[in-house]
PDB file of C-alpha atoms in Angstrom:
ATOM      1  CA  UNK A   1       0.000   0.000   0.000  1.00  0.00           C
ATOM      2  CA  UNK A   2       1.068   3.957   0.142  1.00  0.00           C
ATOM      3  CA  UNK A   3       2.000   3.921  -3.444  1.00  0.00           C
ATOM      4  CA  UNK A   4       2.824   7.290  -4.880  1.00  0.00           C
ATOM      5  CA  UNK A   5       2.807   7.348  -8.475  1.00  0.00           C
ATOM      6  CA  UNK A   6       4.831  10.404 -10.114  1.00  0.00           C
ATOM      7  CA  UNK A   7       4.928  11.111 -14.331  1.00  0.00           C
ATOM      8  CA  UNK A   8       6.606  11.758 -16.436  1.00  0.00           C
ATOM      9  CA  UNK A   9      10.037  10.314 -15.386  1.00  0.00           C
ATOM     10  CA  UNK A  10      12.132  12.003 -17.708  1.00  0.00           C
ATOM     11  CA  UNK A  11      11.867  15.369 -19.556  1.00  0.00           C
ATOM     12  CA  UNK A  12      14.094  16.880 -21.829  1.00  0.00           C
ATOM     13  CA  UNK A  13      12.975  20.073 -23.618  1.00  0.00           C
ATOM     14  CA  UNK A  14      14.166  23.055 -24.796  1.00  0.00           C
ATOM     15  CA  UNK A  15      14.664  26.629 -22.648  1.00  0.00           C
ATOM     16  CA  UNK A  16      11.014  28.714 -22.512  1.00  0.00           C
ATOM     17  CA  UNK A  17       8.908  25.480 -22.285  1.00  0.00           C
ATOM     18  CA  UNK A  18       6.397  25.024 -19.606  1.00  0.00           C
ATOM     19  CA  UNK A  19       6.439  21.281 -18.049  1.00  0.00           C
ATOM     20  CA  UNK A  20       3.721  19.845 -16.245  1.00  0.00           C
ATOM     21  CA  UNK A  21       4.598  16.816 -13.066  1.00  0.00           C
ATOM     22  CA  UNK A  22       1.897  14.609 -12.211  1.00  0.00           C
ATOM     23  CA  UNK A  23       2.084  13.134  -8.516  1.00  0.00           C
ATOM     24  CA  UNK A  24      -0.593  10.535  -7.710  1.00  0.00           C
ATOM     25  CA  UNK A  25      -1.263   8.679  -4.882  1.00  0.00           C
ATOM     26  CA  UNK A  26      -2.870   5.280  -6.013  1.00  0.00           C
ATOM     27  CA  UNK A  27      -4.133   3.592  -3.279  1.00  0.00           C
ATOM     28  CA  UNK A  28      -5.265   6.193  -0.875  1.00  0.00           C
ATOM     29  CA  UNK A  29      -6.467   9.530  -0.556  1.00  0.00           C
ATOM     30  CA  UNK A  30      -3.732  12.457   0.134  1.00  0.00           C
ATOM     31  CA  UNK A  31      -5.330  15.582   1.079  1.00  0.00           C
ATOM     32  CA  UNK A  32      -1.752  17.092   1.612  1.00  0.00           C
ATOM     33  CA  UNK A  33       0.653  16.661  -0.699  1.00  0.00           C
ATOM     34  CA  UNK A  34       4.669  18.057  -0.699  1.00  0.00           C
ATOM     35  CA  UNK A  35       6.809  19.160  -3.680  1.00  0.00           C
ATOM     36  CA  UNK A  36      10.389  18.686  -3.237  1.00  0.00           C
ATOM     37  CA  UNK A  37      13.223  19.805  -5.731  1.00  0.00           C
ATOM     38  CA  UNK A  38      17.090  18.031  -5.633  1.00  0.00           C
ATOM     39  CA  UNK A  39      20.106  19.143  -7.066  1.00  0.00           C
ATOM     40  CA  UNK A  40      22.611  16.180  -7.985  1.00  0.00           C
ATOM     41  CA  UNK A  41      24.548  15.540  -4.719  1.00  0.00           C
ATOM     42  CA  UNK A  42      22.329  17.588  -2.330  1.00  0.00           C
ATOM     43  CA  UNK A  43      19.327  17.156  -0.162  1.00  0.00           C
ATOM     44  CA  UNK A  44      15.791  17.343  -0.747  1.00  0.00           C
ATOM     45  CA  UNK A  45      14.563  21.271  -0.299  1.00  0.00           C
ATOM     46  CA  UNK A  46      10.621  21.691   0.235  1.00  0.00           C
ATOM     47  CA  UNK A  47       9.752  23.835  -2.258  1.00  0.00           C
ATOM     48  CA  UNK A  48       5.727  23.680  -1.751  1.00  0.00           C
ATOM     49  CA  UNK A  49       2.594  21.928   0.529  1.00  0.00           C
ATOM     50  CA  UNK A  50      -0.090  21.097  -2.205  1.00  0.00           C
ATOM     51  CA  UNK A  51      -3.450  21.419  -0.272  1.00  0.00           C
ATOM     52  CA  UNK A  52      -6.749  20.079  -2.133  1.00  0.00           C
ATOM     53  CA  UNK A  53      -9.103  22.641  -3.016  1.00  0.00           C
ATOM     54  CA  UNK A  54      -6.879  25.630  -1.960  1.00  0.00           C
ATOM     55  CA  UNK A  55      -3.811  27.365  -2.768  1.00  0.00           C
ATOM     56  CA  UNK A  56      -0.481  25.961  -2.305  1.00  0.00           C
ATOM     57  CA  UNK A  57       1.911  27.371   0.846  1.00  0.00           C
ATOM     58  CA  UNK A  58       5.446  27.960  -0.977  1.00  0.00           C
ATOM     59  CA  UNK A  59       8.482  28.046   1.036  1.00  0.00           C
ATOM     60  CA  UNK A  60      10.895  30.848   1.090  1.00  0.00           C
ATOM     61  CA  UNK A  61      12.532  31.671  -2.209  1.00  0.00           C
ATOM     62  CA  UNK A  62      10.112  29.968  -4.451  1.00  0.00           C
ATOM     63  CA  UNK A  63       8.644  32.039  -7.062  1.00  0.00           C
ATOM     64  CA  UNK A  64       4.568  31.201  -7.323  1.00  0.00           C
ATOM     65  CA  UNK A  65       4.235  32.275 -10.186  1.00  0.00           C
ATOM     66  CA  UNK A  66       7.006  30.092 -11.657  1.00  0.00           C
ATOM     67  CA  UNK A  67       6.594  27.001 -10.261  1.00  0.00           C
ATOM     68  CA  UNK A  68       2.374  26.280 -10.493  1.00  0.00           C
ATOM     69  CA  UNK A  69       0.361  23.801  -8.550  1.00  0.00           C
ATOM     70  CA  UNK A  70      -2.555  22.647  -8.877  1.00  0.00           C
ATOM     71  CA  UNK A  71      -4.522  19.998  -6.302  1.00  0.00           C
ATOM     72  CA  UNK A  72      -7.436  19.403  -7.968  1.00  0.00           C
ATOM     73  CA  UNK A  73      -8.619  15.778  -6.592  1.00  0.00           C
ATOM     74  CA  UNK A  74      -7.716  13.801  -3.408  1.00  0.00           C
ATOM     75  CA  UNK A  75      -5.705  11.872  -5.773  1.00  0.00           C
ATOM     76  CA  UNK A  76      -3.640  14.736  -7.689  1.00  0.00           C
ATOM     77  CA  UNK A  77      -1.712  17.186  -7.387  1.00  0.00           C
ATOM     78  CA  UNK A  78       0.586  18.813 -10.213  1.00  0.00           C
ATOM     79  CA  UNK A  79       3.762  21.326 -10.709  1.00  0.00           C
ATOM     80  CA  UNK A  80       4.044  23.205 -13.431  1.00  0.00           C
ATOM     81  CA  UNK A  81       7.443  24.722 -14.333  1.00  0.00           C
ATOM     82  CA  UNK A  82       6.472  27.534 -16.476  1.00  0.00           C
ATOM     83  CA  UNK A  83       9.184  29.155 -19.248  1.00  0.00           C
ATOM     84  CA  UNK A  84      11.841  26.644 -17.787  1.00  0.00           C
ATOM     85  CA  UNK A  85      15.409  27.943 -18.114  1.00  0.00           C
ATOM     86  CA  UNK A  86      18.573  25.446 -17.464  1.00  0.00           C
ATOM     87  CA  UNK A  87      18.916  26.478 -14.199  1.00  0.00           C
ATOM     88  CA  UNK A  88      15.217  24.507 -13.681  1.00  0.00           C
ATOM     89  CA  UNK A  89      17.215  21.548 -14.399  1.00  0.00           C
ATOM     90  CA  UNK A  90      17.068  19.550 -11.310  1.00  0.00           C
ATOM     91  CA  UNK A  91      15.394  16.287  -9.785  1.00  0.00           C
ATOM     92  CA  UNK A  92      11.650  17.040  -8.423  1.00  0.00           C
ATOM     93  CA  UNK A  93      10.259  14.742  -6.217  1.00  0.00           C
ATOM     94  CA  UNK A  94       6.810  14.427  -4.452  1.00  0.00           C
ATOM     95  CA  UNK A  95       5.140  12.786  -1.699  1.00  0.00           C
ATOM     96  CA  UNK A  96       2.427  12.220   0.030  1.00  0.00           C
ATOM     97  CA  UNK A  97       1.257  11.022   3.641  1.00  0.00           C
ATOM     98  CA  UNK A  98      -1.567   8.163   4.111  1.00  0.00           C
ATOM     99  CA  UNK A  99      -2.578   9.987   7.296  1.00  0.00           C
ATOM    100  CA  UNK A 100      -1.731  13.265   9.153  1.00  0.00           C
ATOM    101  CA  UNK A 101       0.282  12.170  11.342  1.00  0.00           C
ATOM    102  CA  UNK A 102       2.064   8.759   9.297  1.00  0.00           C
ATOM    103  CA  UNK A 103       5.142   8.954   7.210  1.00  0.00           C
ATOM    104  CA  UNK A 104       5.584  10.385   3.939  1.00  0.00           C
ATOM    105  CA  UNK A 105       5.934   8.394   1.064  1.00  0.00           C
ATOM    106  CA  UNK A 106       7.906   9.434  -2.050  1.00  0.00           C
ATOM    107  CA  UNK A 107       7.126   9.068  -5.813  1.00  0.00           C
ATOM    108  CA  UNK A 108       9.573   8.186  -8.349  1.00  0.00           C
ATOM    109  CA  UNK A 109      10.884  11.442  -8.962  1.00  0.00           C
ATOM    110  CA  UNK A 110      11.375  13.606 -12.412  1.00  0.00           C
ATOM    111  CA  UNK A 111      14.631  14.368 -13.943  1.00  0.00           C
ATOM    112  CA  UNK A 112      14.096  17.342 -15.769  1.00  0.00           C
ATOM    113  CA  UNK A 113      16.817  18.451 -18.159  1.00  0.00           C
ATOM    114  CA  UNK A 114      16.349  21.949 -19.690  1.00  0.00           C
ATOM    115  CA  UNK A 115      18.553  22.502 -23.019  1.00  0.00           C
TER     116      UNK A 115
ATOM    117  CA  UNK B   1      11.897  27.393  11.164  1.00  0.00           C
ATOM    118  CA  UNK B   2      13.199  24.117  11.584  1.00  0.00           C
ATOM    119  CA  UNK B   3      16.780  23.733  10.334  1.00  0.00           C
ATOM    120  CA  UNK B   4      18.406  20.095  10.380  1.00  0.00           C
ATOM    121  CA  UNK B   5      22.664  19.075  10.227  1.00  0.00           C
ATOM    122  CA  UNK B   6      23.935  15.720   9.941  1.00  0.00           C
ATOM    123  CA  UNK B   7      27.076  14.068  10.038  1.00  0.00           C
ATOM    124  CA  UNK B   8      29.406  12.897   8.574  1.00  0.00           C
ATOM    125  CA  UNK B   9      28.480  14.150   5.201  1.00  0.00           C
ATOM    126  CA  UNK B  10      30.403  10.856   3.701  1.00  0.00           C
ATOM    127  CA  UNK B  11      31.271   7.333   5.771  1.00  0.00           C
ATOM    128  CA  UNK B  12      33.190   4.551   4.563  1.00  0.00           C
ATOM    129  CA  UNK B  13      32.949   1.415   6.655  1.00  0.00           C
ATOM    130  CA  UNK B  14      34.311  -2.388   6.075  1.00  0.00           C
ATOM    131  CA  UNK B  15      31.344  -4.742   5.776  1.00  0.00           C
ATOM    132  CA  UNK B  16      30.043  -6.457   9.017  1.00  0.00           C
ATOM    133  CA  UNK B  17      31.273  -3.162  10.488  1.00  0.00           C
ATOM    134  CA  UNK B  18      28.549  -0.565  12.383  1.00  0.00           C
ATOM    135  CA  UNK B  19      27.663   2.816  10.608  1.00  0.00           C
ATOM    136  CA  UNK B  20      26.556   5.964  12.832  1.00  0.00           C
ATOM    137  CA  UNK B  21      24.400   9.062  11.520  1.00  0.00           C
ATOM    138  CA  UNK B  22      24.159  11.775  13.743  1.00  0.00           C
ATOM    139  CA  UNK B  23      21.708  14.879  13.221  1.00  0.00           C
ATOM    140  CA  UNK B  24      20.698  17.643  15.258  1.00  0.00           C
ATOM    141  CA  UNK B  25      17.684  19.883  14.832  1.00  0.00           C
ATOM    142  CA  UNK B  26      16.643  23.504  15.827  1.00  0.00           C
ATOM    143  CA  UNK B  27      13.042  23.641  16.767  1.00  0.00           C
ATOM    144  CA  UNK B  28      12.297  22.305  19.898  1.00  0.00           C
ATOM    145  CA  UNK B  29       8.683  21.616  19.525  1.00  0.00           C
ATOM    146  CA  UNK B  30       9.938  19.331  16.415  1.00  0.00           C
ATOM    147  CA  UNK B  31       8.086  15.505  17.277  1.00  0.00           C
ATOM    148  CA  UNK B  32       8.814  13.151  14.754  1.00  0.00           C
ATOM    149  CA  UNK B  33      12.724  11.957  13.285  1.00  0.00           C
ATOM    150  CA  UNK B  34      12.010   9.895   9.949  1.00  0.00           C
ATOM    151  CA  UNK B  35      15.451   8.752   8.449  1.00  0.00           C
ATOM    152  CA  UNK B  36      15.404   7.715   4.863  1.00  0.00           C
ATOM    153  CA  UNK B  37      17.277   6.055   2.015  1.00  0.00           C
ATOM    154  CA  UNK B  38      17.863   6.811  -1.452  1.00  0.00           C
ATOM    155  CA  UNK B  39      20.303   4.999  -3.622  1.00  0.00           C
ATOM    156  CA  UNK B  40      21.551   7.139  -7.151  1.00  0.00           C
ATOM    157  CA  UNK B  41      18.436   8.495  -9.274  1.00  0.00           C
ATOM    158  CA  UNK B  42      15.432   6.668  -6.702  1.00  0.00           C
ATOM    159  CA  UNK B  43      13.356   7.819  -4.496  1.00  0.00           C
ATOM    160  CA  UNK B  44      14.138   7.984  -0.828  1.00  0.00           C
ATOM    161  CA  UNK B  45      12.450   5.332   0.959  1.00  0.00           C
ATOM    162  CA  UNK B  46      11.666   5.417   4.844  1.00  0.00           C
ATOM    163  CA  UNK B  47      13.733   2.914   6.798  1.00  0.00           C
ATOM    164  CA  UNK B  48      12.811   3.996  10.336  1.00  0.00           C
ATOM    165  CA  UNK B  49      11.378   6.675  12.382  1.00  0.00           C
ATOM    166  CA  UNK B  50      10.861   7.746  15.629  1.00  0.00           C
ATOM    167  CA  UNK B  51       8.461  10.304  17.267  1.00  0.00           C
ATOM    168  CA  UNK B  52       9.174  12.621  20.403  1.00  0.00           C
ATOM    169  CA  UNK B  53       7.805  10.424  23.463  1.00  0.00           C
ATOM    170  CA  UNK B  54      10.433   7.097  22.514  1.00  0.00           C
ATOM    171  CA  UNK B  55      13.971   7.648  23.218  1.00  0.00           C
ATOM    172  CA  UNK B  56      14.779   4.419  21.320  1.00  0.00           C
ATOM    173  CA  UNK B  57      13.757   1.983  18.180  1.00  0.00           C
ATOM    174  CA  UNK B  58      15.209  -0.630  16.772  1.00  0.00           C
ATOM    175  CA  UNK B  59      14.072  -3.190  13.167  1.00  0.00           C
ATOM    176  CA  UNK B  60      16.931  -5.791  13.049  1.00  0.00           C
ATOM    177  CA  UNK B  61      19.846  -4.299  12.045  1.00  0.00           C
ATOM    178  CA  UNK B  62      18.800  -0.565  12.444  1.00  0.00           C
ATOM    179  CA  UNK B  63      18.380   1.519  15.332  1.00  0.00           C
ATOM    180  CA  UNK B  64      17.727   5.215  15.932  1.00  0.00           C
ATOM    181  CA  UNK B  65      18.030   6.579  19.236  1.00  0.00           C
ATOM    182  CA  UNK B  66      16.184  10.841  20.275  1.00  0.00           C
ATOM    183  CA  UNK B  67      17.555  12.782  22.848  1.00  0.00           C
ATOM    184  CA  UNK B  68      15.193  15.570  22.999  1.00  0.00           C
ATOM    185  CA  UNK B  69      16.871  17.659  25.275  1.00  0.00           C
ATOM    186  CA  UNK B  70      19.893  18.062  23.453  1.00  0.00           C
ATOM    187  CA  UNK B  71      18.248  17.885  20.244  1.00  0.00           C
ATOM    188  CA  UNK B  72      20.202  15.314  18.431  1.00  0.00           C
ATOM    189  CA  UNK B  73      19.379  11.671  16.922  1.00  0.00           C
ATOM    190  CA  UNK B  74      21.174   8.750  15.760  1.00  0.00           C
ATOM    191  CA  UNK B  75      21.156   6.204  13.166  1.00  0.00           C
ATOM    192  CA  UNK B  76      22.863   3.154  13.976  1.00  0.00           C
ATOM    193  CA  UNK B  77      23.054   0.144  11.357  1.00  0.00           C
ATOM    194  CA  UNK B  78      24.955  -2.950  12.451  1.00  0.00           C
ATOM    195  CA  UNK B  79      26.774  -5.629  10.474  1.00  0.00           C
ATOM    196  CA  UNK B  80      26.852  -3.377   7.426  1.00  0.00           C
ATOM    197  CA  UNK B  81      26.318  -4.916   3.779  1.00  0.00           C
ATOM    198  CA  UNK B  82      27.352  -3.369   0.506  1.00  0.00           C
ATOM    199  CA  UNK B  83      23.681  -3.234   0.026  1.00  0.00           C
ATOM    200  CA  UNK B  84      23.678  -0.782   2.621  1.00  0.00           C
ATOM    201  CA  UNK B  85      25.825   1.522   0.444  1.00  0.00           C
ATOM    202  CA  UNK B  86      23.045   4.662  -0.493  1.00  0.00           C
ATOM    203  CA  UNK B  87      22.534   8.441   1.190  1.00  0.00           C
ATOM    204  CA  UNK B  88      21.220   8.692   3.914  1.00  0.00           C
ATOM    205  CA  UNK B  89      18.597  11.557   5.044  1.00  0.00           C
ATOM    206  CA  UNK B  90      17.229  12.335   8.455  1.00  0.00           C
ATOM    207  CA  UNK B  91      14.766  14.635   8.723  1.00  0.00           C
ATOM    208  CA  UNK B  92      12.324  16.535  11.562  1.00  0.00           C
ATOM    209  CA  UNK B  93       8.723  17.442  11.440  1.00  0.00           C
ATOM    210  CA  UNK B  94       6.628  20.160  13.714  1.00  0.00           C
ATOM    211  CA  UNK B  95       3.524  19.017  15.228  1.00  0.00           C
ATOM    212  CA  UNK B  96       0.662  18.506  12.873  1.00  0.00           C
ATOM    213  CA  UNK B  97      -1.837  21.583  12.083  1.00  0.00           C
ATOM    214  CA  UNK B  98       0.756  24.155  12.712  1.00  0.00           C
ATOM    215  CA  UNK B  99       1.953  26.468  10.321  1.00  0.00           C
ATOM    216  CA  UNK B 100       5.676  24.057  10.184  1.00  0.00           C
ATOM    217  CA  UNK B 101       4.170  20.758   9.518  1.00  0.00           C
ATOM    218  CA  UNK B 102       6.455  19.828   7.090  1.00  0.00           C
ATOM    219  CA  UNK B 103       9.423  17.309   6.906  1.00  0.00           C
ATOM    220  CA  UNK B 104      12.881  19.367   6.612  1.00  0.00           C
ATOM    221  CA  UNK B 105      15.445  17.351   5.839  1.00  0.00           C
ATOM    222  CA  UNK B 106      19.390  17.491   6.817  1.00  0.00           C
ATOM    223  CA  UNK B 107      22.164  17.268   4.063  1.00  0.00           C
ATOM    224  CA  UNK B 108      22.235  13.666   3.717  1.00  0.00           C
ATOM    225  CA  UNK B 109      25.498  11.127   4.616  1.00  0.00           C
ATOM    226  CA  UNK B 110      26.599   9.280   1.902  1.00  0.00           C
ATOM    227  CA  UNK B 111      27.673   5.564   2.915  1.00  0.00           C
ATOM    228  CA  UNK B 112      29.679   3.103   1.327  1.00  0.00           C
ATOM    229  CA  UNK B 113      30.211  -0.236   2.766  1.00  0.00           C
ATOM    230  CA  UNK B 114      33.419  -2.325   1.530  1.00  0.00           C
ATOM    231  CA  UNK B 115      33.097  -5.608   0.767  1.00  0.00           C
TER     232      UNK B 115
END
């Protein structure tokens, strides 16, 4: 159980495109749901909380308006990297909790490579 | 908000050797210590935790230990494999419903185990 589905895996596209992440969770329902962005060799850095039905709490230093999410359904939640430049180019991960108060469980991750 | 530093960044250890992880963490009302795995280009996957009111846990060959007052935690793995070879990540969440719940992770330890 706690299976977090994440899509697409791999993106490679050229500077100025806007790339959507899907993060699912397939087997329950996640009303909270975390963005997390990874440079090669570093930690994980919270970038976003996804709440369904309302707007998304950004950490520090994260443009908004650059980094979209949407949280739609119990079951989705999705970041959109609008007019990526190379220096988007990074590992984006996102997870989800069964319950409040339970562990968070990760999805595969997205490499996204910006040319 | 919560900040979170662990050493050693990097360990090397002979196999059937013990590995240690330390961390600290800032915010005192901080409550639960998930540690997690990730081995190169997967997601990190939980391999223990520990919340506020245990000083102690152990699965088989993996331990954490929480000593709240000084605001530090352990991970402890015995009789090391090179399967055990990955980063390592501990981490620290605020209580639920407050405006910090949210895992923050540390730097990660990166752990190779010699055959």
């Amino acid at each position: 159980g706690a299976v977090v589905s994440q899509h697409p895996s791999r993106v490679i596209c050229k500077s100025g495109t806007s790339v959507k992440i899907e993060c699912r969770s397939l087997d329950f329902q996640a009303t909270t749901m975390f963005w997390y962005r990874q440079f090669p060799k570093q930690s994980l850095m919270l970038m976003a909380t996804s709440n369904e039905g309302s707007k998304a709490t950004y950490e520090q230093g994260v443009e908004k308006d650059k980094f979209l999410i949407n949280h739609a359904s119990l079951t989705l939640s999705t970041l959109t990297v609008t007019s990526a430049h190379p220096e988007d180019s990074s590992f984006y991960i996102c997870s989800a909790r069964v319950t409040a108060s339970g562990p968070q469980h990760f999805g595969d991750g997205t490499r996204l490579s910006i040319l | 908000g919560e900040n979170v530093e662990q050493h050693p960044s990097t360990l090397s250890v002979q196999e059937g050797d013990s590995a240690v992880i330390k961390c600290t963490y800032s915010d005192s009302a901080s409550n639960y210590f998930p540690w997690y795995k990730q081995e190169l280009g997967k997601r990190p996957q939980l391999i223990i935790d520990i919340r506020s009111n245990v000083g102690e846990k152990k699965d088989q060959r993996i331990a954490v230990t929480l000593n709240k007052t000084a605001k530090h935690f352990s991970l402890h793995i015995t009789e090391t494999q090179p399967e055990d070879s990955a980063v390592y990540f501990c981490a620290a969440r605020s209580p639920l419903g407050t405006s910090y719940d949210k895992v923050i992770f540390g730097p990660g330890t990166s752990l190779s185990v010699i055959p």
